[in-house]
Amino acid sequence: MRDGWFQTGVTDWHSDDDYSNYLNQVNLSVIAHLSKSFLFTSWNHKLDATLAARLKRVVCSIDETSNHNISSMSNNTAGESLSILQRLLAEFYNAETTNERKREIEQLLENFSQQKDAWRHCICFLNDSQEQGVLMFATRVLEDIVNKKWIGVDANEKREFRSTLPRLLLAKRADFPIFVRNKLVKVIVDIARLDWPHFYPNFFSDMQEIINEPSTTSLGLYMLLTTSEELIRPRENVIYSRKLELKRLLLNEVPKILSMLSTLLDSLLDKYQVARHNSSSASPTSSHSEMGSVSLDLFSVSPSHDQNDSSTTEDDSIVQKLLRYMPSRQANSNIQAWNVESKEIGALALQCLADLFTWIPLSSLMTTSLLTTVFGYASFGYQTGDGHQLGTLAMDCINEIVSKNCIPEEFEEFLLKLFQETYQLLQDLVIGQNINFANLDEKYLDKFTEFLRLFVNVHLQRFASSPYFPLSKFFELLYKYTFSQRHIDGYYACLEIWEFFIQHVQTQTKAENNNQTKTDNIINKYRSILSVLANSIIKKIQSSENYDQIETLSNDVMDEEDETDLQTFLRNNIEILASISEIQSESILQTLFDLLKSRFEMFSSIDRYLIQNAQGQCIEFPNNQDGNYVKLQFHCALRDLATCIQALARMSDHFVDALFVERFQNCNTLMNGLTHVCFFATKLQLYNVNCESTLLSNIMEIHVQSLAAIQAFSPWLCQFHAYSQGHMDRQKLFYSLLNQIIEAVNPLLQKNTKVPEKLAYCAACLLLTLTTNLRTSMLLDIRSIQAMTNLTSGIATFDYLPQKVQVVIFKLLSNSIILPWSGVKDNDQHWEERSEKHASFIRSAMSNFINTIQSHSIQQDNNLLAQAKPLIKTTLMVLSNVIESVTNENMKSKTITYKSIESTIHTIISSLSLFTPFPDLISEIMDLIYCLFNALLSQCGISFARQILDTFMHLFSKQQLFDILSKDRGSEHSFIEKFIRIIQLLVLKPSSAIKELLPNILSFCMDQLHPLAKEFHLLDVKYALMDVLYRYLSNNWRYFFPSNLDQREADSVNNPQHFMAIMQVLGEAFLQSDITLFKQSLEILDSLNKKCKLYEKVIFQQDLIFEFTNVLFHALVDGSHELLQEEITYTIYTMASISFSTFYSVYVPQMISKCEMLTSNQRERLQENLGNSTDLPTFVQNLTMVVSDLRYYRLCNNSLPPGVISFD
């Protein structure tokens, strides 16, 4: 076939004459080829002569037989062909059939499907057979013909196909399995996607007739649903202009569709005697008596006007009138009265609406009448029976409406109706008669909760601004709905809704921050709502109030967030309390204080039940009914005490800054109480008592939460310390409290106490927080702190504790010595004395480590080194943490720290080769070097930094890295990422001395790391390496482009080989399947262009811009990274914008020429369609169209037999 085969152009389909001429050219070639090339070799029956007559009789039978009983028709020849197909399929699915034979059968079936008349055979098969295998095969062949070969089918055959298939579907709709019916519907819709309305003008009218015919309504609705899904989101076998045309054509039909669906849904409600307009239904302005027998006087919030005033004046707004007079529709009939067909029709109609709502412009098409109808169906969700399906589908529709932030033309009326229906539905659900909330369908409740979330999040601002909407009553119902939830996830979802509401109130108060009166009015407006909510949440988190639910929550198994179910429950509730406390904290704090006091009294009495026996210290309650009651009381009280402490710790910021003095006494009492709890539990060693595991867990939780709470109140301690300066009484009070805290915590870190790891770690973290934040010389005056700094066994002094606890202890001891004291002048800091003390401390801590790695036996025997790994790891981690703690400190602290650790660091670097057999130790050393460079680079000096870097680069030769990676142990790859982090840190440093290291750094990255990352597919290494290269360019741009002052200098580039190597790595990312890497490269290019005008550089324009645009264009065409389509298109635009003329005249022809499977005519059309636009929206639209059309051309060309057309 000649290259000009596509001369009429596929984009001219809207022209009937051109399209017909075009099809004639296609069909003549395709039919001629098919008639010669494809034979179903296993079927040696001459069926073609009889097939047309057989098909004609089938069609006539469909038209003439009223009962559609066409299965009785027979034809010997067609029957034989069907028999052959059945035998082949049976053989194919037989377990004894060999794979070779299966491939033969597949080829036979494929050959058959390629025949010109295959679709006629398949129509007969569908008519005559009931075997699922035959039906599946036939429908697949029909679908492939439409989606892959339709363009090559003769016009007359298309007409026959379009006529026959719907008739067959209608005739056999009751006999076909659901999957066959649905597949045939999709095939018909696929035909419409290609031919409607030009060659399939009656598609929509036929579908409407099918819907209007009672016996076929469900089939028509499914066809409508498929039409909405497929025509609005067409696949690649539709050209771009056709996609736009389909959406335009469908939008023209949408008013009819909505009217038809609304009428259909209304008729179903009317058929089952549902009140169309129930004027007695409770509206948002109804009095409480109208709402039923349940009182709603939970909140004391009153509207700003008399809502029960029944008079109407001429000055009434439309909102007031609508509130009084707009009726509400309810589904008052029992859903059980509906037959199966009606339920199916209603469900399909609602599914159609939900899908339509995803793409139609609701603001101009949505009506209050349709909204009323949909809410009517939503009310089925809380009826007894199986109405929850209709209710759930209706909620899908409503959620689509609400999520779109729909603003119809009749704005106020629609807004009112939305609120009224929401209020009515929520009221019926919560306080309606004969509604058992526990029996409601979970999926329906999830949809309803999602609706409330969208309603509050999207529309609350509008309703809150009007004085006529009774929001207090709405939130009253929401409150009842929240605490009626029987599933914990549903309750969490409701808490999220309250969080939206609280944020709304906070936004209002912040907006009126300069007007205290208005702020108070806003808070007072919602005070009752928030107070009741807070009190209910406080009750809900108490075991004494909510025992049954809390006991069902696991407190043992951790989730992916490292929380138990109970911890998640408490955190979610406490976070809401904390949000409420931002608005009104007094009542919440007072409630928690009262609760704390009563529960603490119970905890303090636990020593009554402590006894000493052979097993040690035990808690024993009387073995009788009273004892069981006391045990239960203790269980609830202890758990509530831990929860109360956790909640107060979360609200610690309400006691500092401007509120410090006002609430000082309360907080001082609280801190003394928490300290006493810790001291009491530590003194009695309650963490080691023998008792039931649940009781011991509660005691441990109290101890842990008390330590964590004191830590949370460290800002208050800091302010207390500053507040006490110059006041002897206050200083005594502060020192007394601080000493009590230390004495309560210190025993938990002593030897031979058998403290659980969790508790010891919390104790160490509390001391670390005090030394880091408090920064007072008083800490060094406390005897227990002094004793800890005297290391008797070096790093092994605390080896009886878990490693992570040891590391924290050494860090806090170093901080207590080295960090500057707050409120003390530099001359009074005693730096020399503290420097000597810190050096002595570090020498003692490092002594064991130094002796070990310098031991001759260790250097000769890796087994001995392996045995010393725990000590070495601990030492390296301690050093890293000591260095990290002074990262943001003054030069004095940094200098003293480096002086203390310098010799140890040199020893580690000189012994680096000793650790290479152990990648986990190398990984720890990497962490240490990173902390060193990040905190103390200026102290250690550039020369030492270069020495360290060179040592690592020499040590990690390409072969050495290859050997390590070849072991295929994923944990051993981490040290490479950590070394890249070190490199990244260096290239970010602004020091000019660092520039000397850049060539070696880049060479190591490009010559050693990059090839290995590619070879071993180390994605994390690739991500880190890409970021290093970006930082390398971004922060050292002058290394490549010296100056922009002189144009000649601006056009020059230094070190071009390095620059091109980096660009090559970025380009290679566009050839990878990993979407994260692809996106990272896009972001790097965009950032470099914005910051450094990368695309304007001559070297980029001459050598790179076409390569990048070309690979990105082909990524769009191939669809390899669809999720990044917008980002890719924008990147192409920014590159093209450097010179649009060059892009359109040079790059575009070259890019399209590199696309395979296109004719010259198609290439020309693509180039024309891209145009020469320079604005971003038009450019994006044109490029999207070209990509879509190119895919379509390829699909069409691939669907044609070989030799029909020729390509360039």
Coordinates of C-alpha atoms in Angstrom, one line a residue, residues 33-292:
H33 CA -5.9 -9.1 2.4
L34 CA -8.1 -11.0 4.9
S35 CA -9.8 -13.0 2.2
K36 CA -6.4 -14.3 1.1
S37 CA -4.4 -14.6 4.3
F38 CA -6.5 -16.1 7.2
L39 CA -7.8 -19.7 7.2
F40 CA -9.0 -21.5 10.2
T41 CA -6.9 -24.6 9.4
S42 CA -8.6 -27.0 11.8
W43 CA -12.1 -26.3 10.6
N44 CA -12.2 -27.8 7.1
H45 CA -15.9 -27.0 6.7
K46 CA -17.2 -24.7 4.0
L47 CA -19.2 -22.5 6.3
D48 CA -18.9 -19.2 4.4
A49 CA -21.6 -20.0 1.9
T50 CA -24.1 -20.8 4.6
L51 CA -23.1 -18.4 7.3
A52 CA -24.7 -15.3 5.9
A53 CA -28.0 -17.2 5.4
R54 CA -27.7 -18.6 8.9
L55 CA -27.1 -15.2 10.4
K56 CA -30.0 -13.7 8.5
R57 CA -32.3 -16.4 9.9
V58 CA -31.0 -15.7 13.4
V59 CA -31.7 -11.9 13.0
C60 CA -35.1 -12.5 11.5
S61 CA -35.9 -14.9 14.3
I62 CA -34.9 -12.2 16.8
D63 CA -37.2 -9.8 15.2
E64 CA -40.1 -12.1 14.7
T65 CA -40.1 -14.4 17.7
S66 CA -41.9 -12.6 20.6
N67 CA -40.7 -15.0 23.2
H68 CA -37.1 -14.7 22.0
N69 CA -36.7 -18.4 22.1
I70 CA -34.1 -18.7 19.4
S71 CA -32.2 -21.5 21.0
S72 CA -34.4 -24.0 19.2
M73 CA -33.1 -23.0 15.8
S74 CA -30.5 -25.3 14.3
N75 CA -28.2 -25.5 11.4
N76 CA -26.2 -28.5 10.8
T77 CA -23.1 -26.7 9.4
A78 CA -23.1 -24.1 12.1
G79 CA -23.8 -26.7 14.6
E80 CA -20.7 -28.7 13.4
S81 CA -18.5 -25.6 13.7
L82 CA -19.8 -25.0 17.2
S83 CA -19.1 -28.6 18.1
I84 CA -15.5 -28.2 16.9
L85 CA -15.1 -25.1 19.0
Q86 CA -16.5 -26.8 22.0
R87 CA -14.2 -29.8 21.6
L88 CA -11.1 -27.5 21.2
L89 CA -12.0 -25.5 24.3
A90 CA -12.7 -28.6 26.3
E91 CA -9.3 -30.0 25.2
F92 CA -7.6 -26.7 26.0
Y93 CA -8.9 -26.6 29.6
N94 CA -8.3 -30.3 30.2
A95 CA -5.6 -30.8 32.8
E96 CA -4.0 -33.6 30.8
T97 CA -3.5 -31.4 27.7
T98 CA 0.2 -30.7 27.1
N99 CA 1.5 -27.1 26.9
E100 CA 2.5 -27.7 23.3
R101 CA -1.0 -28.8 22.3
K102 CA -2.4 -25.8 24.2
R103 CA -0.2 -23.5 22.1
E104 CA -1.5 -25.2 19.0
I105 CA -5.1 -24.7 20.1
E106 CA -4.4 -21.0 20.9
Q107 CA -3.0 -20.5 17.4
L108 CA -6.0 -22.2 15.8
L109 CA -8.4 -20.0 17.8
E110 CA -6.3 -16.9 17.0
N111 CA -6.3 -17.8 13.3
F112 CA -10.1 -18.1 13.4
S113 CA -10.5 -14.8 15.2
Q114 CA -8.6 -13.1 12.3
Q115 CA -11.0 -14.3 9.7
K116 CA -13.2 -11.8 7.9
D117 CA -16.4 -13.4 8.9
A118 CA -15.4 -14.4 12.4
W119 CA -17.9 -12.0 14.0
R120 CA -20.7 -13.8 12.2
H121 CA -19.6 -17.1 13.5
C122 CA -19.5 -15.6 17.0
I123 CA -23.0 -14.2 16.8
C124 CA -24.2 -17.7 16.0
F125 CA -22.1 -19.2 18.8
L126 CA -23.7 -16.7 21.2
N127 CA -27.1 -17.6 20.0
D128 CA -26.7 -21.4 20.0
S129 CA -24.4 -22.1 22.9
Q130 CA -24.8 -21.9 26.7
E131 CA -21.3 -23.1 27.5
Q132 CA -19.3 -20.4 29.3
G133 CA -16.1 -21.1 27.5
V134 CA -17.7 -20.6 24.1
L135 CA -19.5 -17.5 25.3
M136 CA -16.3 -16.0 26.6
F137 CA -14.4 -16.8 23.4
A138 CA -17.1 -15.3 21.2
T139 CA -17.4 -12.1 23.2
R140 CA -13.6 -11.7 23.3
V141 CA -13.5 -12.0 19.5
L142 CA -16.2 -9.4 19.1
E143 CA -14.5 -7.0 21.5
D144 CA -11.2 -7.4 19.6
I145 CA -12.9 -6.7 16.3
V146 CA -14.4 -3.5 17.5
N147 CA -11.4 -2.2 19.5
K148 CA -8.6 -3.3 17.2
K149 CA -9.9 -3.9 13.7
W150 CA -13.0 -1.7 13.4
I151 CA -11.3 0.8 11.1
G152 CA -10.7 -2.0 8.5
V153 CA -14.2 -3.5 8.6
D154 CA -16.4 -2.9 5.5
A155 CA -19.1 -0.2 6.0
N156 CA -21.9 -2.6 5.2
E157 CA -20.6 -5.2 7.7
K158 CA -20.3 -2.5 10.3
R159 CA -24.0 -1.6 9.7
E160 CA -24.9 -5.3 10.0
F161 CA -22.8 -5.7 13.1
R162 CA -24.4 -2.6 14.7
S163 CA -27.8 -3.9 13.9
T164 CA -27.4 -7.6 14.8
L165 CA -25.6 -7.4 18.1
P166 CA -28.1 -5.2 20.0
R167 CA -31.0 -7.4 18.7
L168 CA -29.1 -10.5 19.9
L169 CA -28.5 -8.9 23.3
L170 CA -32.2 -8.0 23.7
A171 CA -33.4 -11.4 22.6
K172 CA -31.0 -13.4 24.9
R173 CA -30.7 -11.0 27.8
A174 CA -32.5 -13.4 30.1
D175 CA -30.4 -16.4 29.0
F176 CA -26.9 -14.8 28.9
P177 CA -24.8 -15.0 32.1
I178 CA -24.2 -11.6 33.6
F179 CA -20.6 -11.4 32.4
V180 CA -21.7 -12.1 28.8
R181 CA -24.4 -9.5 29.0
N182 CA -22.1 -6.9 30.4
K183 CA -19.4 -7.7 27.9
L184 CA -21.8 -7.3 25.0
V185 CA -23.1 -4.1 26.4
K186 CA -19.5 -2.8 26.5
V187 CA -18.9 -3.9 22.8
I188 CA -22.0 -1.9 21.8
V189 CA -20.8 1.1 23.7
D190 CA -17.3 0.7 22.1
I191 CA -19.0 0.8 18.7
A192 CA -20.7 4.0 19.8
R193 CA -17.4 5.4 20.9
L194 CA -16.2 5.1 17.3
D195 CA -19.4 5.7 15.3
W196 CA -21.9 7.7 17.3
P197 CA -23.6 9.9 16.1
H198 CA -22.3 10.0 12.5
F199 CA -22.8 6.3 11.6
Y200 CA -24.7 5.2 14.7
P201 CA -27.2 8.0 15.1
N202 CA -29.8 6.0 16.9
F203 CA -27.5 4.8 19.7
F204 CA -28.8 7.2 22.3
S205 CA -32.4 7.0 21.2
D206 CA -32.3 3.2 21.2
M207 CA -30.8 3.2 24.7
Q208 CA -33.5 5.5 26.0
E209 CA -36.2 3.3 24.5
I210 CA -34.6 0.3 26.2
I211 CA -34.6 2.2 29.5
N212 CA -38.2 3.3 29.1
E213 CA -39.4 -0.2 28.3
P214 CA -40.1 -1.8 31.8
S215 CA -38.9 -5.3 30.8
T216 CA -35.5 -4.0 29.7
T217 CA -35.0 -1.0 32.0
S218 CA -32.1 -2.6 34.0
L219 CA -30.3 -3.5 30.8
G220 CA -30.7 0.0 29.5
L221 CA -29.4 1.5 32.7
Y222 CA -26.3 -0.7 32.7
M223 CA -25.7 0.4 29.1
L224 CA -26.1 4.0 30.3
L225 CA -23.6 3.4 33.1
T226 CA -21.1 1.8 30.7
T227 CA -21.6 4.7 28.3
S228 CA -20.7 7.2 31.0
E229 CA -17.7 5.2 32.0
E230 CA -16.3 4.4 28.6
L231 CA -17.1 7.5 26.5
I232 CA -15.8 10.0 28.9
R233 CA -12.7 8.1 29.7
P234 CA -12.0 6.5 26.2
R235 CA -8.9 4.4 25.6
E236 CA -6.2 5.0 23.1
N237 CA -8.3 3.7 20.1
V238 CA -9.9 7.2 19.9
I239 CA -8.3 10.2 18.4
Y240 CA -8.0 13.3 20.7
S241 CA -10.4 15.4 18.7
R242 CA -12.9 12.5 19.0
K243 CA -12.4 12.4 22.8
L244 CA -13.4 16.1 23.0
E245 CA -16.3 15.5 20.6
L246 CA -17.6 12.6 22.7
K247 CA -17.6 14.7 25.9
R248 CA -19.3 17.5 24.1
L249 CA -22.0 15.2 22.7
L250 CA -22.5 13.5 26.0
L251 CA -22.9 16.8 27.8
N252 CA -25.6 17.7 25.3
E253 CA -27.5 14.6 26.4
V254 CA -26.9 15.1 30.2
P255 CA -30.0 17.2 30.9
K256 CA -32.2 14.5 29.3
I257 CA -30.3 11.8 31.1
L258 CA -30.7 13.5 34.5
S259 CA -34.4 14.1 33.9
M260 CA -34.9 10.5 32.9
L261 CA -33.0 9.1 35.9
S262 CA -34.8 11.5 38.2
T263 CA -38.2 10.5 36.8
L264 CA -37.3 6.9 37.1
L265 CA -36.2 7.1 40.7
D266 CA -39.2 9.2 41.6
S267 CA -41.6 6.7 39.9
L268 CA -40.1 3.9 42.0
L269 CA -40.7 5.9 45.2
D270 CA -44.2 6.8 44.1
K271 CA -44.9 3.2 43.1
Y272 CA -44.3 2.0 46.7
Q273 CA -46.3 4.9 48.2
V274 CA -43.5 7.0 49.5
A275 CA -44.6 10.4 50.6
R276 CA -43.4 12.8 47.9
H277 CA -43.8 15.9 49.9
N278 CA -43.9 15.3 53.7
S279 CA -44.6 18.7 55.0
S280 CA -44.8 17.4 58.6
S281 CA -41.2 16.2 58.5
A282 CA -38.9 18.0 60.9
S283 CA -36.8 20.7 59.3
P284 CA -33.9 22.4 60.9
T285 CA -36.2 25.1 62.2
S286 CA -38.8 22.8 63.7
S287 CA -39.5 22.9 67.4
H288 CA -38.3 20.1 69.6
S289 CA -41.8 18.7 69.7
E290 CA -41.8 18.3 66.0
M291 CA -38.6 16.2 66.1
G292 CA -40.1 13.4 68.1

